mmCIF file of C-alpha atoms and ligand atoms in Angstrom:
data_model
loop_
_atom_site.group_PDB
_atom_site.id
_atom_site.type_symbol
_atom_site.label_atom_id
_atom_site.label_comp_id
_atom_site.label_asym_id
_atom_site.label_seq_id
_atom_site.Cartn_x
_atom_site.Cartn_y
_atom_site.Cartn_z
ATOM 1 C CA UNK A 17 1.607 -12.097 -17.007
ATOM 2 C CA UNK A 18 -2.170 -12.348 -17.001
ATOM 3 C CA UNK A 19 -3.423 -9.934 -14.251
ATOM 4 C CA UNK A 20 -5.683 -12.591 -12.680
ATOM 5 C CA UNK A 21 -2.848 -15.112 -12.452
ATOM 6 C CA UNK A 22 -0.613 -12.365 -11.056
ATOM 7 C CA UNK A 23 -3.285 -11.486 -8.463
ATOM 8 C CA UNK A 24 -3.674 -15.115 -7.372
ATOM 9 C CA UNK A 25 0.092 -15.449 -7.003
ATOM 10 C CA UNK A 26 0.299 -12.268 -4.903
ATOM 11 C CA UNK A 27 -2.587 -13.379 -2.656
ATOM 12 C CA UNK A 28 -0.933 -16.790 -2.134
ATOM 13 C CA UNK A 29 2.344 -15.087 -1.285
ATOM 14 C CA UNK A 30 0.810 -12.843 1.383
ATOM 15 C CA UNK A 31 -1.332 -15.710 2.739
ATOM 16 C CA UNK A 32 1.934 -17.577 3.274
ATOM 17 C CA UNK A 33 3.858 -14.833 5.065
ATOM 18 C CA UNK A 34 0.982 -13.371 7.137
ATOM 19 C CA UNK A 35 2.303 -14.921 10.371
ATOM 20 C CA UNK A 36 5.721 -13.307 10.015
ATOM 21 C CA UNK A 37 4.685 -10.152 8.182
ATOM 22 C CA UNK A 38 4.656 -7.656 11.072
ATOM 23 C CA UNK A 39 7.855 -8.918 12.637
ATOM 24 C CA UNK A 40 9.742 -8.945 9.323
ATOM 25 C CA UNK A 41 8.385 -5.522 8.376
ATOM 26 C CA UNK A 42 9.769 -3.920 11.525
ATOM 27 C CA UNK A 43 12.965 -5.970 11.531
ATOM 28 C CA UNK A 44 13.900 -5.515 7.863
ATOM 29 C CA UNK A 45 13.120 -1.783 7.867
ATOM 30 C CA UNK A 46 14.827 -1.227 11.253
ATOM 31 C CA UNK A 47 11.498 0.053 12.549
ATOM 32 C CA UNK A 48 11.268 2.796 9.912
ATOM 33 C CA UNK A 49 8.013 1.359 8.546
ATOM 34 C CA UNK A 50 6.203 2.718 11.625
ATOM 35 C CA UNK A 51 7.455 6.243 10.876
ATOM 36 C CA UNK A 52 6.624 5.895 7.165
ATOM 37 C CA UNK A 53 2.998 4.942 7.919
ATOM 38 C CA UNK A 54 2.704 7.926 10.290
ATOM 39 C CA UNK A 55 3.880 10.201 7.488
ATOM 40 C CA UNK A 56 1.281 8.672 5.175
ATOM 41 C CA UNK A 57 -1.514 9.206 7.680
ATOM 42 C CA UNK A 58 -0.418 12.837 8.123
ATOM 43 C CA UNK A 59 -1.694 13.398 4.542
ATOM 44 C CA UNK A 60 -5.192 11.902 4.924
ATOM 45 C CA UNK A 61 -8.141 14.273 5.044
ATOM 46 C CA UNK A 62 -11.513 13.618 6.675
ATOM 47 C CA UNK A 63 -14.568 14.820 4.762
ATOM 48 C CA UNK A 64 -18.350 14.747 4.567
ATOM 49 C CA UNK A 65 -18.724 10.949 4.305
ATOM 50 C CA UNK A 66 -16.923 10.367 7.632
ATOM 51 C CA UNK A 67 -15.440 7.248 6.080
ATOM 52 C CA UNK A 68 -12.011 6.276 4.821
ATOM 53 C CA UNK A 69 -10.838 3.264 2.867
ATOM 54 C CA UNK A 70 -7.537 1.596 3.699
ATOM 55 C CA UNK A 71 -6.872 -0.511 0.622
ATOM 56 C CA UNK A 72 -4.427 -3.448 0.639
ATOM 57 C CA UNK A 73 -4.813 -2.994 4.387
ATOM 58 C CA UNK A 74 -2.852 -6.148 5.266
ATOM 59 C CA UNK A 75 -2.444 -6.480 9.028
ATOM 60 C CA UNK A 76 -4.239 -3.153 9.623
ATOM 61 C CA UNK A 77 -1.360 -0.930 10.782
ATOM 62 C CA UNK A 78 -2.433 1.990 8.577
ATOM 63 C CA UNK A 79 -6.110 1.569 9.559
ATOM 64 C CA UNK A 80 -5.133 1.707 13.243
ATOM 65 C CA UNK A 81 -2.942 4.760 12.715
ATOM 66 C CA UNK A 82 -5.832 6.544 10.923
ATOM 67 C CA UNK A 83 -8.147 5.841 13.837
ATOM 68 C CA UNK A 84 -5.549 7.029 16.339
ATOM 69 C CA UNK A 85 -5.576 10.432 14.605
ATOM 70 C CA UNK A 86 -9.237 10.540 13.671
ATOM 71 C CA UNK A 87 -11.203 8.532 16.282
ATOM 72 C CA UNK A 88 -14.535 9.689 14.800
ATOM 73 C CA UNK A 89 -13.888 8.157 11.392
ATOM 74 C CA UNK A 90 -14.987 4.753 10.169
ATOM 75 C CA UNK A 91 -12.231 2.889 8.351
ATOM 76 C CA UNK A 92 -13.012 0.223 5.762
ATOM 77 C CA UNK A 93 -9.984 -2.058 5.589
ATOM 78 C CA UNK A 94 -9.965 -4.129 2.402
ATOM 79 C CA UNK A 95 -7.446 -6.716 1.320
ATOM 80 C CA UNK A 96 -7.690 -9.896 -0.727
ATOM 81 C CA UNK A 97 -5.557 -11.925 1.704
ATOM 82 C CA UNK A 98 -7.735 -13.295 4.496
ATOM 83 C CA UNK A 99 -4.767 -14.473 6.638
ATOM 84 C CA UNK A 100 -3.284 -10.935 6.539
ATOM 85 C CA UNK A 101 -6.601 -9.425 7.665
ATOM 86 C CA UNK A 102 -7.051 -12.054 10.378
ATOM 87 C CA UNK A 103 -3.616 -11.246 11.746
ATOM 88 C CA UNK A 104 -4.725 -7.596 11.884
ATOM 89 C CA UNK A 105 -8.042 -8.418 13.550
ATOM 90 C CA UNK A 106 -6.052 -9.835 16.480
ATOM 91 C CA UNK A 107 -4.676 -6.301 17.026
ATOM 92 C CA UNK A 108 -7.976 -4.396 17.179
ATOM 93 C CA UNK A 109 -10.677 -4.137 19.844
ATOM 94 C CA UNK A 110 -14.099 -5.690 19.094
ATOM 95 C CA UNK A 111 -15.810 -2.276 19.364
ATOM 96 C CA UNK A 112 -13.400 -0.566 16.951
ATOM 97 C CA UNK A 113 -14.520 1.503 13.945
ATOM 98 C CA UNK A 114 -12.229 -0.472 11.643
ATOM 99 C CA UNK A 115 -14.214 -2.763 9.338
ATOM 100 C CA UNK A 116 -11.984 -5.362 7.661
ATOM 101 C CA UNK A 117 -13.260 -7.280 4.631
ATOM 102 C CA UNK A 118 -11.753 -9.461 1.961
ATOM 103 C CA UNK A 119 -11.894 -7.756 -1.450
ATOM 104 C CA UNK A 120 -9.868 -7.160 -4.587
ATOM 105 C CA UNK A 121 -8.800 -3.551 -5.121
ATOM 106 C CA UNK A 122 -9.582 -3.912 -8.829
ATOM 107 C CA UNK A 123 -13.295 -4.468 -8.139
ATOM 108 C CA UNK A 124 -14.257 -2.679 -4.944
ATOM 109 C CA UNK A 125 -17.522 -3.888 -3.379
ATOM 110 C CA UNK A 126 -18.488 -0.288 -2.558
ATOM 111 C CA UNK A 127 -20.934 2.260 -3.960
ATOM 112 C CA UNK A 128 -19.729 5.388 -5.773
ATOM 113 C CA UNK A 129 -18.523 8.422 -3.799
ATOM 114 C CA UNK A 130 -18.672 6.755 -0.369
ATOM 115 C CA UNK A 131 -15.192 7.511 1.123
ATOM 116 C CA UNK A 132 -13.298 10.787 1.606
ATOM 117 C CA UNK A 133 -9.792 9.317 1.584
ATOM 118 C CA UNK A 134 -8.233 6.151 0.235
ATOM 119 C CA UNK A 135 -4.880 5.040 1.650
ATOM 120 C CA UNK A 136 -2.736 2.330 0.146
ATOM 121 C CA UNK A 137 0.556 1.486 1.839
ATOM 122 C CA UNK A 138 2.984 -0.829 0.056
ATOM 123 C CA UNK A 139 0.062 -2.176 -1.948
ATOM 124 C CA UNK A 140 -0.028 -0.396 -5.309
ATOM 125 C CA UNK A 141 3.233 -2.083 -6.346
ATOM 126 C CA UNK A 142 1.498 -5.452 -6.138
ATOM 127 C CA UNK A 143 -1.582 -4.652 -8.206
ATOM 128 C CA UNK A 144 -1.818 -5.073 -11.965
ATOM 129 C CA UNK A 145 -3.126 -3.358 -13.977
ATOM 130 C CA UNK A 146 -2.758 -0.185 -11.892
ATOM 131 C CA UNK A 147 -5.159 1.694 -14.196
ATOM 132 C CA UNK A 148 -7.969 -0.576 -13.015
ATOM 133 C CA UNK A 149 -7.404 0.161 -9.339
ATOM 134 C CA UNK A 150 -7.054 3.925 -10.032
ATOM 135 C CA UNK A 151 -10.442 3.864 -11.808
ATOM 136 C CA UNK A 152 -12.010 2.045 -8.873
ATOM 137 C CA UNK A 153 -10.494 4.478 -6.361
ATOM 138 C CA UNK A 154 -11.775 7.456 -8.367
ATOM 139 C CA UNK A 155 -15.238 5.896 -8.426
ATOM 140 C CA UNK A 156 -15.477 5.375 -4.655
ATOM 141 C CA UNK A 157 -13.923 8.719 -3.609
ATOM 142 C CA UNK A 158 -16.165 11.678 -2.870
ATOM 143 C CA UNK A 159 -15.514 14.687 -5.180
ATOM 144 C CA UNK A 160 -12.362 16.416 -3.944
ATOM 145 C CA UNK A 161 -11.437 13.249 -1.986
ATOM 146 C CA UNK A 162 -7.849 12.138 -1.566
ATOM 147 C CA UNK A 163 -5.772 9.159 -2.548
ATOM 148 C CA UNK A 164 -2.682 8.815 -0.298
ATOM 149 C CA UNK A 165 -0.107 6.274 -1.416
ATOM 150 C CA UNK A 166 2.931 5.053 0.514
ATOM 151 C CA UNK A 167 5.269 3.084 -1.702
ATOM 152 C CA UNK A 168 8.920 2.301 -2.254
ATOM 153 C CA UNK A 169 10.781 4.405 -4.773
ATOM 154 C CA UNK A 170 12.367 2.565 -7.646
ATOM 155 C CA UNK A 171 15.259 0.528 -6.290
ATOM 156 C CA UNK A 172 17.269 1.501 -9.357
ATOM 157 C CA UNK A 173 18.359 4.901 -8.041
ATOM 158 C CA UNK A 174 21.564 4.632 -5.968
ATOM 159 C CA UNK A 175 20.782 5.505 -2.357
ATOM 160 C CA UNK A 176 23.314 6.073 0.423
ATOM 161 C CA UNK A 177 26.214 5.356 -1.931
ATOM 162 C CA UNK A 178 24.642 2.066 -3.056
ATOM 163 C CA UNK A 179 24.374 0.652 0.488
ATOM 164 C CA UNK A 180 20.587 0.534 0.362
ATOM 165 C CA UNK A 181 20.651 -1.099 -3.101
ATOM 166 C CA UNK A 182 23.017 -3.804 -1.857
ATOM 167 C CA UNK A 183 20.824 -4.382 1.183
ATOM 168 C CA UNK A 184 17.704 -4.587 -1.009
ATOM 169 C CA UNK A 185 18.990 -7.063 -3.567
ATOM 170 C CA UNK A 186 21.389 -9.194 -1.474
ATOM 171 C CA UNK A 187 20.678 -8.944 2.256
ATOM 172 C CA UNK A 188 16.905 -8.555 2.514
ATOM 173 C CA UNK A 189 15.915 -11.618 0.403
ATOM 174 C CA UNK A 190 18.297 -13.819 2.428
ATOM 175 C CA UNK A 191 16.951 -12.688 5.806
ATOM 176 C CA UNK A 192 13.371 -12.977 4.520
ATOM 177 C CA UNK A 193 14.071 -16.536 3.348
ATOM 178 C CA UNK A 194 15.238 -17.547 6.824
ATOM 179 C CA UNK A 195 11.860 -16.762 8.373
ATOM 180 C CA UNK A 196 9.260 -16.999 5.676
ATOM 181 C CA UNK A 197 7.655 -20.247 4.486
ATOM 182 C CA UNK A 198 7.939 -18.967 0.941
ATOM 183 C CA UNK A 199 11.557 -18.672 -0.217
ATOM 184 C CA UNK A 200 10.448 -16.473 -3.143
ATOM 185 C CA UNK A 201 8.546 -13.927 -1.021
ATOM 186 C CA UNK A 202 11.381 -11.553 -0.214
ATOM 187 C CA UNK A 203 13.014 -12.038 -3.610
ATOM 188 C CA UNK A 204 9.635 -10.867 -4.957
ATOM 189 C CA UNK A 205 9.814 -7.792 -2.696
ATOM 190 C CA UNK A 206 13.235 -6.801 -4.057
ATOM 191 C CA UNK A 207 12.222 -7.542 -7.666
ATOM 192 C CA UNK A 208 9.002 -5.522 -7.528
ATOM 193 C CA UNK A 209 10.775 -2.548 -5.920
ATOM 194 C CA UNK A 210 13.429 -2.565 -8.622
ATOM 195 C CA UNK A 211 10.795 -2.822 -11.369
ATOM 196 C CA UNK A 212 8.554 -0.102 -9.904
ATOM 197 C CA UNK A 213 8.385 3.214 -11.834
ATOM 198 C CA UNK A 214 10.106 6.314 -10.428
ATOM 199 C CA UNK A 215 7.910 8.732 -8.434
ATOM 200 C CA UNK A 216 7.702 11.208 -11.345
ATOM 201 C CA UNK A 217 6.280 8.502 -13.609
ATOM 202 C CA UNK A 218 3.785 7.346 -10.995
ATOM 203 C CA UNK A 219 2.596 10.961 -10.672
ATOM 204 C CA UNK A 220 2.083 11.091 -14.438
ATOM 205 C CA UNK A 221 0.134 7.806 -14.308
ATOM 206 C CA UNK A 222 -2.139 9.283 -11.644
ATOM 207 C CA UNK A 223 -2.764 12.409 -13.713
ATOM 208 C CA UNK A 224 -3.466 10.281 -16.810
ATOM 209 C CA UNK A 225 -5.922 8.225 -14.770
ATOM 210 C CA UNK A 226 -7.922 11.389 -14.011
ATOM 211 C CA UNK A 227 -6.584 12.587 -10.646
ATOM 212 C CA UNK A 228 -5.911 16.298 -10.069
ATOM 213 C CA UNK A 229 -3.459 18.092 -7.757
ATOM 214 C CA UNK A 230 -0.971 15.257 -7.855
ATOM 215 C CA UNK A 231 2.167 15.578 -5.710
ATOM 216 C CA UNK A 232 4.731 13.483 -3.879
ATOM 217 C CA UNK A 233 7.573 13.706 -1.425
ATOM 218 C CA UNK A 234 10.475 11.430 -0.658
ATOM 219 C CA UNK A 235 11.239 9.922 2.754
ATOM 220 C CA UNK A 236 14.642 8.528 3.761
ATOM 221 C CA UNK A 237 16.458 9.793 0.652
ATOM 222 C CA UNK A 238 13.865 8.240 -1.673
ATOM 223 C CA UNK A 239 13.688 4.738 -0.188
ATOM 224 C CA UNK A 240 9.957 5.405 0.026
ATOM 225 C CA UNK A 241 7.601 8.105 -1.267
ATOM 226 C CA UNK A 242 4.267 9.477 -0.164
ATOM 227 C CA UNK A 243 2.046 10.411 -3.119
ATOM 228 C CA UNK A 244 -1.107 12.477 -2.734
ATOM 229 C CA UNK A 245 -3.660 12.842 -5.545
ATOM 230 C CA UNK A 246 -7.154 14.279 -5.452
ATOM 231 C CA UNK A 247 -10.308 13.421 -7.288
ATOM 232 C CA UNK A 248 -11.444 16.525 -9.167
ATOM 233 C CA UNK A 249 -14.548 18.193 -7.742
ATOM 234 C CA UNK A 250 -16.164 17.497 -11.128
ATOM 235 C CA UNK A 251 -15.062 14.057 -12.260
ATOM 236 C CA UNK A 252 -16.035 12.345 -15.492
ATOM 237 C CA UNK A 253 -15.215 8.633 -15.271
ATOM 238 C CA UNK A 254 -13.034 7.133 -17.990
ATOM 239 C CA UNK A 255 -13.275 3.630 -19.343
ATOM 240 C CA UNK A 256 -10.225 1.505 -18.517
ATOM 241 C CA UNK A 257 -8.862 -0.710 -21.297
HETATM 242 C C1 SAM B 301 3.067 -5.304 1.511
HETATM 243 S S1 SAM B 301 1.451 -5.608 2.092
HETATM 244 C C2 SAM B 301 0.995 -4.059 2.799
HETATM 245 C C3 SAM B 301 0.029 -4.195 3.939
HETATM 246 C C4 SAM B 301 -0.244 -2.912 4.728
HETATM 247 N N1 SAM B 301 -0.853 -1.890 3.914
HETATM 248 C C5 SAM B 301 0.997 -2.391 5.401
HETATM 249 O O1 SAM B 301 1.236 -1.183 5.364
HETATM 250 O O2 SAM B 301 1.723 -3.183 6.001
HETATM 251 C C6 SAM B 301 0.549 -5.607 0.575
HETATM 252 C C7 SAM B 301 -0.886 -6.052 0.747
HETATM 253 O O3 SAM B 301 -1.566 -5.821 -0.478
HETATM 254 C C8 SAM B 301 -2.541 -6.830 -0.633
HETATM 255 N N2 SAM B 301 -2.948 -6.838 -2.040
HETATM 256 C C9 SAM B 301 -2.158 -7.022 -3.120
HETATM 257 N N3 SAM B 301 -2.883 -6.950 -4.246
HETATM 258 C C10 SAM B 301 -4.166 -6.704 -3.861
HETATM 259 C C11 SAM B 301 -5.385 -6.526 -4.565
HETATM 260 N N4 SAM B 301 -5.453 -6.600 -5.893
HETATM 261 N N5 SAM B 301 -6.503 -6.284 -3.853
HETATM 262 C C12 SAM B 301 -6.470 -6.231 -2.496
HETATM 263 N N6 SAM B 301 -5.360 -6.390 -1.781
HETATM 264 C C13 SAM B 301 -4.213 -6.634 -2.461
HETATM 265 C C14 SAM B 301 -1.826 -8.094 -0.157
HETATM 266 O O4 SAM B 301 -2.707 -9.120 0.163
HETATM 267 C C15 SAM B 301 -1.054 -7.547 1.050
HETATM 268 O O5 SAM B 301 -1.773 -7.700 2.254
#
């Protein structure tokens, strides 16, 4: 599919589920999503810019968790779904150091080398082409800065004797359909998880994109992974196709 059409479809989908997103997240993951985001934030690293970017920030749960750990940081929270961001704005204080703005991760409205860490939780799976967002992240990171990704593992590996896989493909889309305005939304979630590359392949993609010191670890038997990749201290930008 054409990446722009794909992007518009994804934005529409999240616009439609923004009202239910937090509730369904906690409910469908049995509250594990809170723990997963904490594990992501445990990998972020403050640096000289004093600024972090939470990309595909959604309803701002990762941004808030970053600030809880690092109250001196400023957190730019970018997402292309305005309803998702607005839902998040209702959860933050007016004097917070979280700065939400609507933007596409494939064309970040930021100068080069302006953030020390970029986080992206459950977002990278939705963005095509990934090479474009990697190039943008490398551009805006300070040298030696970190990209910290939280994402589902591929749903193709059997987990917990196949129980998780059954839940993912049969139970989750049905529950999602009950609540969400968009009957396709939670089918989309299951489909994109199943189609997502295994962690090893994602690590190779990150290295190919120009990141150094790439690593990952599994949480909950590989239901989700945290990936950490660093921008080399000396980075030469590559042209994306
Ligand atoms: C599953 S939600 C994750 C939200 C949040 N990070 C969390 O942990 O709950 C995925 C988010 O990615 C956003 N998104 C998808 N593609 C994007 C893109 N190209 N640029 C910016 N945001 C994007 C969607 O609007 C949505 O809010």
